[in-house]
Short mmCIF file of C-alpha atoms and ligand atoms in Angstrom, two decimals:
data_model
loop_
_atom_site.label_atom_id
_atom_site.label_comp_id
_atom_site.label_asym_id
_atom_site.label_seq_id
_atom_site.Cartn_x
_atom_site.Cartn_y
_atom_site.Cartn_z
CA MET A 1 -56.86 84.38 31.45
CA SER A 2 -55.11 87.70 31.13
CA PHE A 3 -51.43 88.19 30.62
CA SER A 4 -49.18 88.31 33.67
CA LEU A 5 -45.46 88.08 34.27
CA ALA A 6 -43.74 85.84 36.79
CA ALA A 7 -42.01 87.83 39.57
CA ASP A 8 -38.52 86.98 38.37
CA LEU A 9 -39.36 88.34 34.93
CA LEU A 10 -40.68 91.63 36.31
CA ALA A 11 -37.16 92.48 37.36
CA ARG A 12 -35.65 91.62 34.00
CA PRO A 13 -34.19 94.33 31.76
CA THR A 14 -36.60 95.37 29.03
CA PRO A 15 -37.53 95.19 26.21
CA PHE A 16 -37.80 91.45 25.74
CA TYR A 17 -39.99 88.95 23.94
CA HIS A 18 -41.96 86.61 26.16
CA TYR A 19 -43.14 83.32 24.64
CA ASP A 20 -45.75 81.13 26.26
CA LEU A 21 -44.85 77.62 25.09
CA GLY A 22 -47.89 76.20 26.89
CA LEU A 23 -50.17 78.27 24.68
CA LEU A 24 -48.12 77.27 21.65
CA ARG A 25 -48.71 73.61 22.54
CA ARG A 26 -52.43 74.18 22.98
CA THR A 27 -52.53 75.85 19.58
CA LEU A 28 -50.60 73.01 17.96
CA THR A 29 -52.87 70.45 19.58
CA ALA A 30 -55.89 72.30 18.17
CA VAL A 31 -54.45 72.64 14.67
CA GLN A 32 -53.57 68.96 14.43
CA ALA A 33 -56.92 67.91 15.93
CA ALA A 34 -58.65 69.81 13.13
CA ALA A 35 -56.24 68.89 10.31
CA ARG A 36 -55.60 65.19 10.87
CA PRO A 37 -59.16 63.82 10.66
CA ARG A 38 -59.52 65.72 7.37
CA ASP A 39 -56.14 64.43 6.20
CA PHE A 40 -54.60 67.88 5.79
CA HIS A 41 -50.84 68.29 6.14
CA VAL A 42 -49.84 71.41 8.02
CA HIS A 43 -46.56 73.09 7.24
CA TYR A 44 -45.37 75.87 9.51
CA ALA A 45 -44.24 79.06 7.75
CA LEU A 46 -40.88 79.73 9.42
CA LYS A 47 -40.93 83.32 8.31
CA ALA A 48 -43.38 84.11 11.13
CA ASN A 49 -40.91 83.14 13.85
CA ALA A 50 -37.84 80.94 13.53
CA ASN A 51 -36.61 80.84 17.15
CA ALA A 52 -35.18 77.46 18.06
CA PRO A 53 -37.45 76.56 21.03
CA ILE A 54 -40.51 77.49 19.00
CA LEU A 55 -39.44 75.48 15.97
CA GLN A 56 -38.53 72.56 18.17
CA THR A 57 -42.00 72.54 19.73
CA ILE A 58 -43.68 72.80 16.34
CA ARG A 59 -41.60 69.94 14.96
CA GLU A 60 -42.53 67.74 17.92
CA PHE A 61 -46.17 68.11 16.88
CA GLY A 62 -45.39 66.68 13.47
CA LEU A 63 -45.80 69.74 11.27
CA GLY A 64 -43.74 70.25 8.13
CA ALA A 65 -41.74 73.38 7.31
CA ASP A 66 -42.49 76.08 4.75
CA CYS A 67 -39.33 78.05 3.99
CA VAL A 68 -38.66 81.15 1.92
CA SER A 69 -34.89 81.39 2.06
CA GLY A 70 -31.86 79.13 2.06
CA ASN A 71 -31.25 80.01 5.69
CA GLU A 72 -34.79 78.99 6.60
CA VAL A 73 -34.27 75.66 4.84
CA LYS A 74 -31.03 75.23 6.79
CA ARG A 75 -32.68 76.18 10.08
CA ALA A 76 -35.56 73.76 9.48
CA LEU A 77 -33.19 70.88 8.75
CA GLU A 78 -30.98 71.74 11.74
CA THR A 79 -34.09 71.68 13.93
CA GLY A 80 -34.79 68.16 12.76
CA PHE A 81 -37.55 68.67 10.19
CA LEU A 82 -37.12 65.87 7.66
CA PRO A 83 -36.23 66.92 4.12
CA ARG A 84 -39.41 65.25 2.88
CA ASP A 85 -41.41 67.66 5.07
CA VAL A 86 -39.72 70.83 3.77
CA VAL A 87 -40.97 73.06 0.97
CA PHE A 88 -39.12 76.04 -0.42
CA ALA A 89 -41.14 78.97 -1.76
CA GLY A 90 -40.26 82.53 -2.73
CA VAL A 91 -40.36 84.77 -5.74
CA GLY A 92 -36.57 85.26 -5.86
CA LYS A 93 -34.57 82.20 -4.91
CA SER A 94 -30.83 82.61 -5.51
CA ASP A 95 -28.73 79.90 -7.19
CA ALA A 96 -26.95 79.21 -3.91
CA GLU A 97 -30.25 78.79 -2.09
CA ILE A 98 -31.60 76.45 -4.76
CA ASN A 99 -28.40 74.39 -4.69
CA LEU A 100 -28.58 74.02 -0.93
CA ALA A 101 -32.19 72.85 -1.08
CA LEU A 102 -31.47 70.47 -3.97
CA ALA A 103 -28.54 68.91 -2.13
CA ALA A 104 -30.78 68.37 0.90
CA ASP A 105 -33.39 66.73 -1.37
CA ILE A 106 -36.29 68.70 0.10
CA TRP A 107 -39.80 67.64 -0.81
CA CYS A 108 -40.77 70.45 -3.15
CA PHE A 109 -39.93 73.80 -4.71
CA ASN A 110 -42.83 76.19 -5.13
CA ALA A 111 -41.82 77.86 -8.38
CA GLU A 112 -43.16 81.15 -9.63
CA SER A 113 -41.75 81.97 -13.06
CA VAL A 114 -40.45 80.53 -16.33
CA GLU A 115 -36.94 81.79 -15.62
CA GLU A 116 -36.96 80.17 -12.22
CA LEU A 117 -37.97 76.84 -13.79
CA MET A 118 -35.16 77.18 -16.29
CA VAL A 119 -32.57 77.79 -13.55
CA LEU A 120 -33.98 75.09 -11.32
CA ASN A 121 -33.81 72.58 -14.17
CA GLU A 122 -30.21 73.53 -14.92
CA LEU A 123 -29.06 73.36 -11.31
CA ALA A 124 -30.89 70.09 -10.69
CA GLY A 125 -29.24 68.62 -13.79
CA ALA A 126 -25.81 69.67 -12.55
CA GLN A 127 -26.49 67.83 -9.30
CA ARG A 128 -27.95 64.86 -11.23
CA ARG A 129 -31.22 65.21 -9.40
CA THR A 130 -34.87 65.64 -10.23
CA ALA A 131 -36.49 68.58 -8.49
CA ARG A 132 -40.11 68.22 -7.49
CA VAL A 133 -42.01 71.36 -8.35
CA ALA A 134 -45.36 72.86 -7.45
CA LEU A 135 -46.36 75.82 -9.56
CA ARG A 136 -47.41 78.79 -7.53
CA ILE A 137 -50.34 80.32 -9.29
CA ASN A 138 -51.73 83.77 -8.82
CA PRO A 139 -55.42 82.89 -8.49
CA ASP A 140 -56.63 86.50 -8.63
CA VAL A 141 -58.70 86.04 -5.48
CA ASP A 142 -59.18 89.01 -3.17
CA ALA A 143 -58.09 88.11 0.37
CA LYS A 144 -59.84 91.20 1.79
CA THR A 145 -56.98 92.04 4.09
CA HIS A 146 -54.41 94.87 4.37
CA PRO A 147 -53.06 95.76 0.88
CA HIS A 148 -49.46 95.19 2.00
CA ILE A 149 -50.18 91.59 2.94
CA THR A 150 -52.42 90.69 -0.01
CA THR A 151 -50.58 88.41 -2.42
CA GLY A 152 -53.10 86.69 -4.68
CA LEU A 153 -54.32 89.58 -6.82
CA ALA A 154 -53.32 90.04 -10.45
CA ALA A 155 -51.47 93.23 -9.46
CA ASN A 156 -49.19 91.41 -6.97
CA LYS A 157 -45.71 90.17 -7.87
CA PHE A 158 -46.42 86.63 -6.66
CA GLY A 159 -47.25 83.53 -8.64
CA ILE A 160 -47.96 82.68 -12.26
CA SER A 161 -51.01 84.35 -13.76
CA LEU A 162 -53.82 82.12 -14.92
CA THR A 163 -53.41 83.31 -18.49
CA ASP A 164 -49.73 82.37 -18.50
CA LEU A 165 -50.25 79.03 -16.81
CA PRO A 166 -50.86 76.82 -19.91
CA GLY A 167 -47.63 78.05 -21.52
CA VAL A 168 -45.66 77.56 -18.31
CA VAL A 169 -46.98 74.00 -17.89
CA ASP A 170 -46.08 73.18 -21.51
CA TYR A 171 -42.60 74.54 -20.93
CA LEU A 172 -42.18 72.67 -17.66
CA THR A 173 -42.97 69.35 -19.31
CA THR A 174 -40.03 69.88 -21.68
CA LEU A 175 -37.57 70.18 -18.77
CA PRO A 176 -35.97 66.80 -18.03
CA ASN A 177 -34.87 67.48 -14.46
CA LEU A 178 -38.17 68.75 -13.10
CA GLU A 179 -41.22 66.83 -12.00
CA LEU A 180 -44.53 68.65 -11.64
CA VAL A 181 -46.12 67.42 -8.43
CA GLY A 182 -48.67 70.04 -7.56
CA LEU A 183 -50.15 73.48 -7.44
CA HIS A 184 -49.58 76.12 -4.82
CA ALA A 185 -51.48 79.30 -4.01
CA HIS A 186 -51.24 81.78 -1.18
CA ILE A 187 -53.57 84.75 -1.33
CA GLY A 188 -52.60 86.81 1.69
CA SER A 189 -52.25 87.00 5.41
CA GLN A 190 -54.38 87.91 8.46
CA ILE A 191 -57.50 86.71 6.65
CA THR A 192 -60.55 86.77 8.89
CA ASP A 193 -63.28 86.44 6.26
CA LEU A 194 -63.19 82.69 5.65
CA THR A 195 -65.32 82.94 2.51
CA VAL A 196 -62.20 83.98 0.59
CA PHE A 197 -60.83 80.46 1.18
CA ALA A 198 -63.99 79.12 -0.46
CA ASP A 199 -63.28 81.42 -3.44
CA LEU A 200 -59.74 80.04 -3.58
CA SER A 201 -61.06 76.46 -3.45
CA HIS A 202 -63.39 77.10 -6.38
CA ARG A 203 -60.54 78.54 -8.41
CA LEU A 204 -58.40 75.50 -7.66
CA ASN A 205 -61.26 73.18 -8.62
CA GLU A 206 -61.42 74.81 -12.07
CA LEU A 207 -57.67 74.44 -12.49
CA GLN A 208 -57.72 70.82 -11.40
CA THR A 209 -60.30 70.05 -14.06
CA TRP A 210 -58.06 71.72 -16.62
CA PHE A 211 -55.07 69.60 -15.53
CA ALA A 212 -57.14 66.40 -15.45
CA ASP A 213 -58.41 67.10 -18.98
CA ARG A 214 -54.78 67.30 -20.11
CA GLY A 215 -54.08 63.96 -18.46
CA GLN A 216 -51.86 65.59 -15.83
CA PRO A 217 -53.35 64.79 -12.43
CA LEU A 218 -51.80 66.66 -9.52
CA ALA A 219 -50.39 64.67 -6.62
CA HIS A 220 -50.74 67.54 -4.21
CA LEU A 221 -52.40 70.87 -3.66
CA ASN A 222 -51.05 73.55 -1.35
CA VAL A 223 -53.53 76.25 -0.40
CA GLY A 224 -50.99 78.46 1.39
CA GLY A 225 -51.50 80.10 4.76
CA GLY A 226 -53.18 83.28 5.84
CA LEU A 227 -55.59 82.36 8.62
CA GLY A 228 -55.94 85.46 10.80
CA ILE A 229 -56.00 85.81 14.57
CA ASP A 230 -57.90 88.04 17.00
CA TYR A 231 -55.54 90.93 17.73
CA TYR A 232 -58.29 92.75 19.64
CA ALA A 233 -59.13 90.03 22.16
CA PRO A 234 -56.09 87.80 22.65
CA ASP A 235 -57.37 86.55 26.02
CA THR A 236 -60.83 85.64 24.74
CA ASN A 237 -59.54 84.01 21.54
CA PRO A 238 -56.02 82.76 22.18
CA VAL A 239 -56.42 79.83 19.77
CA PRO A 240 -57.76 80.44 16.25
CA ASP A 241 -60.78 78.52 15.00
CA PHE A 242 -58.93 75.86 13.01
CA GLU A 243 -62.06 73.71 12.74
CA ALA A 244 -63.91 76.43 10.82
CA TYR A 245 -60.85 77.06 8.64
CA PHE A 246 -60.29 73.46 7.57
CA ASP A 247 -64.00 72.96 7.19
CA VAL A 248 -64.15 75.55 4.40
CA PHE A 249 -61.64 73.58 2.35
CA ALA A 250 -63.21 70.25 3.25
CA ARG A 251 -66.55 71.56 1.95
CA HIS A 252 -65.40 73.48 -1.11
CA LEU A 253 -62.23 71.90 -2.45
CA VAL A 254 -62.81 68.87 -4.64
CA ARG A 255 -60.09 66.45 -3.86
CA ARG A 256 -58.86 63.84 -6.33
CA PRO A 257 -58.33 60.28 -5.11
CA GLY A 258 -55.07 60.00 -3.18
CA GLN A 259 -54.33 63.69 -3.50
CA GLN A 260 -52.42 65.33 -0.64
CA LEU A 261 -53.57 68.66 0.74
CA HIS A 262 -51.12 71.06 2.34
CA VAL A 263 -51.57 74.32 4.21
CA GLU A 264 -48.75 76.59 5.35
CA LEU A 265 -49.75 78.52 8.42
CA GLY A 266 -47.53 81.00 10.20
CA ARG A 267 -49.36 83.66 12.16
CA ALA A 268 -52.23 81.45 13.34
CA ILE A 269 -49.74 79.17 15.06
CA VAL A 270 -47.35 81.56 16.78
CA ALA A 271 -48.87 85.05 17.03
CA GLN A 272 -50.77 84.70 20.29
CA CYS A 273 -47.99 83.02 22.25
CA GLY A 274 -45.64 86.00 21.93
CA THR A 275 -45.72 89.26 23.89
CA LEU A 276 -43.34 92.18 23.70
CA VAL A 277 -42.58 93.40 27.22
CA SER A 278 -41.32 96.93 27.73
CA ARG A 279 -41.02 99.64 30.38
CA VAL A 280 -42.26 103.17 30.27
CA LEU A 281 -39.26 105.46 30.03
CA TYR A 282 -41.11 108.75 30.25
CA VAL A 283 -44.58 110.18 30.24
CA LYS A 284 -44.70 113.40 28.32
CA HIS A 285 -47.63 115.80 28.31
CA SER A 286 -48.13 118.01 25.31
CA GLN A 287 -50.97 120.43 24.60
CA GLN A 288 -52.85 117.92 22.53
CA THR A 289 -52.06 114.57 24.02
CA GLN A 290 -49.97 112.69 26.48
CA PHE A 291 -47.34 110.28 25.33
CA ALA A 292 -46.20 107.11 27.03
CA ILE A 293 -42.68 106.64 25.71
CA LEU A 294 -41.60 103.01 25.89
CA ASP A 295 -38.16 101.45 25.77
CA ALA A 296 -39.43 99.20 22.94
CA GLY A 297 -39.95 100.66 19.51
CA MET A 298 -40.48 99.86 15.85
CA THR A 299 -37.06 98.20 15.91
CA GLU A 300 -38.56 95.43 18.07
CA LEU A 301 -42.07 95.40 16.60
CA MET A 302 -42.40 96.93 13.18
CA ARG A 303 -45.97 95.93 12.29
CA PRO A 304 -47.75 99.06 13.58
CA ALA A 305 -45.32 101.35 11.70
CA LEU A 306 -45.42 99.28 8.53
CA TYR A 307 -49.07 98.24 8.27
CA GLN A 308 -50.78 100.44 10.87
CA SER A 309 -51.62 97.18 12.57
CA TYR A 310 -53.25 96.92 15.95
CA HIS A 311 -51.59 95.23 18.91
CA HIS A 312 -53.42 95.18 22.20
CA ILE A 313 -51.50 97.30 24.71
CA GLU A 314 -51.71 96.80 28.47
CA ASN A 315 -50.06 98.40 31.46
CA LEU A 316 -49.49 95.55 33.91
CA SER A 317 -49.53 97.90 36.89
CA SER A 318 -53.32 98.25 36.70
CA ARG A 319 -56.22 96.83 34.69
CA GLN A 320 -58.47 99.89 35.03
CA PRO A 321 -58.00 102.38 32.19
CA ASN A 322 -58.79 105.94 33.22
CA ALA A 323 -56.85 107.96 30.65
CA THR A 324 -55.62 107.76 27.09
CA TYR A 325 -52.06 107.88 25.85
CA ASP A 326 -50.29 107.84 22.55
CA VAL A 327 -47.97 104.91 23.06
CA VAL A 328 -44.71 105.44 21.22
CA GLY A 329 -41.20 104.07 21.02
CA PRO A 330 -37.83 105.81 21.37
CA ILE A 331 -36.83 105.65 17.68
CA CYS A 332 -36.26 108.81 15.66
CA GLU A 333 -39.27 108.30 13.37
CA SER A 334 -42.81 109.61 13.74
CA SER A 335 -44.11 106.26 12.57
CA ASP A 336 -42.58 104.72 15.69
CA THR A 337 -46.04 104.70 17.25
CA PHE A 338 -47.73 101.61 18.67
CA GLY A 339 -51.14 103.17 19.17
CA ARG A 340 -52.93 106.49 19.50
CA ALA A 341 -55.39 107.39 22.27
CA VAL A 342 -54.84 104.01 23.90
CA PRO A 343 -56.96 103.57 27.05
CA LEU A 344 -54.57 102.93 29.95
CA PRO A 345 -54.50 103.44 33.69
CA ASP A 346 -52.46 106.34 35.06
CA THR A 347 -49.11 105.48 33.59
CA ARG A 348 -45.78 106.31 35.13
CA ARG A 349 -42.10 105.95 34.43
CA GLY A 350 -41.06 102.38 35.18
CA ASP A 351 -44.47 100.76 34.54
CA ILE A 352 -44.40 97.54 32.56
CA VAL A 353 -46.35 97.87 29.31
CA VAL A 354 -46.92 94.87 27.05
CA LEU A 355 -47.81 94.55 23.39
CA ARG A 356 -49.81 91.42 22.83
CA SER A 357 -50.08 88.96 19.91
CA ALA A 358 -46.52 89.68 18.85
CA GLY A 359 -45.28 86.12 18.32
CA ALA A 360 -45.64 86.25 14.54
CA TYR A 361 -43.75 88.75 12.38
CA GLY A 362 -42.50 90.49 15.50
CA GLU A 363 -39.03 89.42 16.54
CA VAL A 364 -38.18 88.15 13.03
CA MET A 365 -38.81 91.56 11.54
CA SER A 366 -36.78 93.46 14.12
CA SER A 367 -33.91 95.66 13.05
CA ALA A 368 -30.82 97.30 14.48
CA TYR A 369 -31.83 100.79 13.31
CA ASN A 370 -30.38 103.45 15.62
CA LEU A 371 -27.86 100.73 16.58
CA ARG A 372 -30.37 99.21 18.91
CA ASP A 373 -29.53 96.07 20.85
CA LYS A 374 -31.42 92.93 19.92
CA ALA A 375 -34.23 92.22 22.40
CA GLU A 376 -33.81 88.89 24.13
CA ALA A 377 -36.40 86.15 24.18
CA VAL A 378 -37.64 84.27 27.24
CA TYR A 379 -39.70 81.09 27.10
CA VAL A 380 -42.12 80.04 29.81
N1 LLP B 401 -47.11 80.82 2.55
C1 LLP B 401 -46.63 81.82 1.81
C2 LLP B 401 -46.24 81.57 0.43
C3 LLP B 401 -46.52 83.11 2.38
O1 LLP B 401 -46.06 84.10 1.63
C4 LLP B 401 -46.89 83.32 3.72
C5 LLP B 401 -46.78 84.64 4.33
C6 LLP B 401 -47.37 82.22 4.46
C7 LLP B 401 -47.48 80.99 3.84
C8 LLP B 401 -47.79 82.35 5.90
O2 LLP B 401 -48.84 83.21 6.03
P1 LLP B 401 -49.61 83.37 7.44
O3 LLP B 401 -50.28 82.06 7.75
O4 LLP B 401 -48.61 83.74 8.44
O5 LLP B 401 -50.58 84.46 7.19
N2 LLP B 401 -45.23 90.52 7.81
C9 LLP B 401 -46.66 90.52 7.58
C10 LLP B 401 -47.14 89.18 7.07
C11 LLP B 401 -46.44 88.76 5.80
C12 LLP B 401 -46.88 87.41 5.33
C13 LLP B 401 -46.01 86.95 4.21
N3 LLP B 401 -46.34 85.66 3.70
C14 LLP B 401 -47.36 90.89 8.87
O6 LLP B 401 -46.69 91.18 9.85
O7 LLP B 401 -48.59 90.96 8.92
#
């Protein structure tokens, strides 16, 4: 099925985000069908898209929430996620954010440094609470994805290095208001080579043995998110292969009796259900190329400018490409380019052009640069 817009939406002012909640439900059905028989708990990474109707739908399917800011924790709780299904991660949590999450008694803090543990212990003590903590380790596993979205290499700012880990664990056990409940790792995003998840599993197996030898079994393991989607063929592959993904962990990760396994997926759940809809403002011919200038720009969808990422571009007026265009936005930046030499049909002012697979890290990363209005969202 290719993308089309209902007649009433064709007349709507552009740009806007279009979310297909039917596809979101199909995706959620698939993820739970793959996770539940293997007893995996799926948390949704709110950072990918935190719009209320989307969160509501995700909550209805019984996923937990993975948050990286106090406001995300608040949003998750307001949406009805139970505190026991909320985790709070992030390399730089402020005192106010920690206090908010402590007061809500969320399930777990994914902590990343000695100083953070110190502060967390202090703040938990002041609230007369015990904070459950999973240590985020930096497993030094190459996710083989874009350098800007790789997080599990020794050079990245995230997590506790394996060499520091013994010292951090020793320190943690001296802190009276913290309880170590697990380990957390997240190695990167838009991962399409599933063997890297096997590498991660092997690393976690080694660490588990180390913890078991110390007589400190881990109640839960969180392997992060990162499953990629097919940006090139959103109609052929609208739902990621969750079976293959969970299977890698089921085959490679050695699970201790009673141990809970968590994943935190963002992109794989929401990317394909979102489309950025825009109109062509002008077609401009230069000596070297022709530009299709859209009314949507990097302010609505920043990924191409930031990571040179590909989003499939279609002109809804015709399916038969017979020319190429550089598709650009109206913002005063050369990087405000969605694609170069994009095959499109003859394109004219007023044509509707869509950018596909924009449900994750699209609207949430939008900005008001150039004092742009915020694009609205419609849900179908
Ligand atoms: N868990 C942690 C600790 C994370 O840092 C992330 C994403 C996730 C889970 C969810 O990852 P996902 O399943 O969505 O790959 N803005 C970039 C992506 C940044 C991802 C940041 N962390 C992009 O547009 O590609």
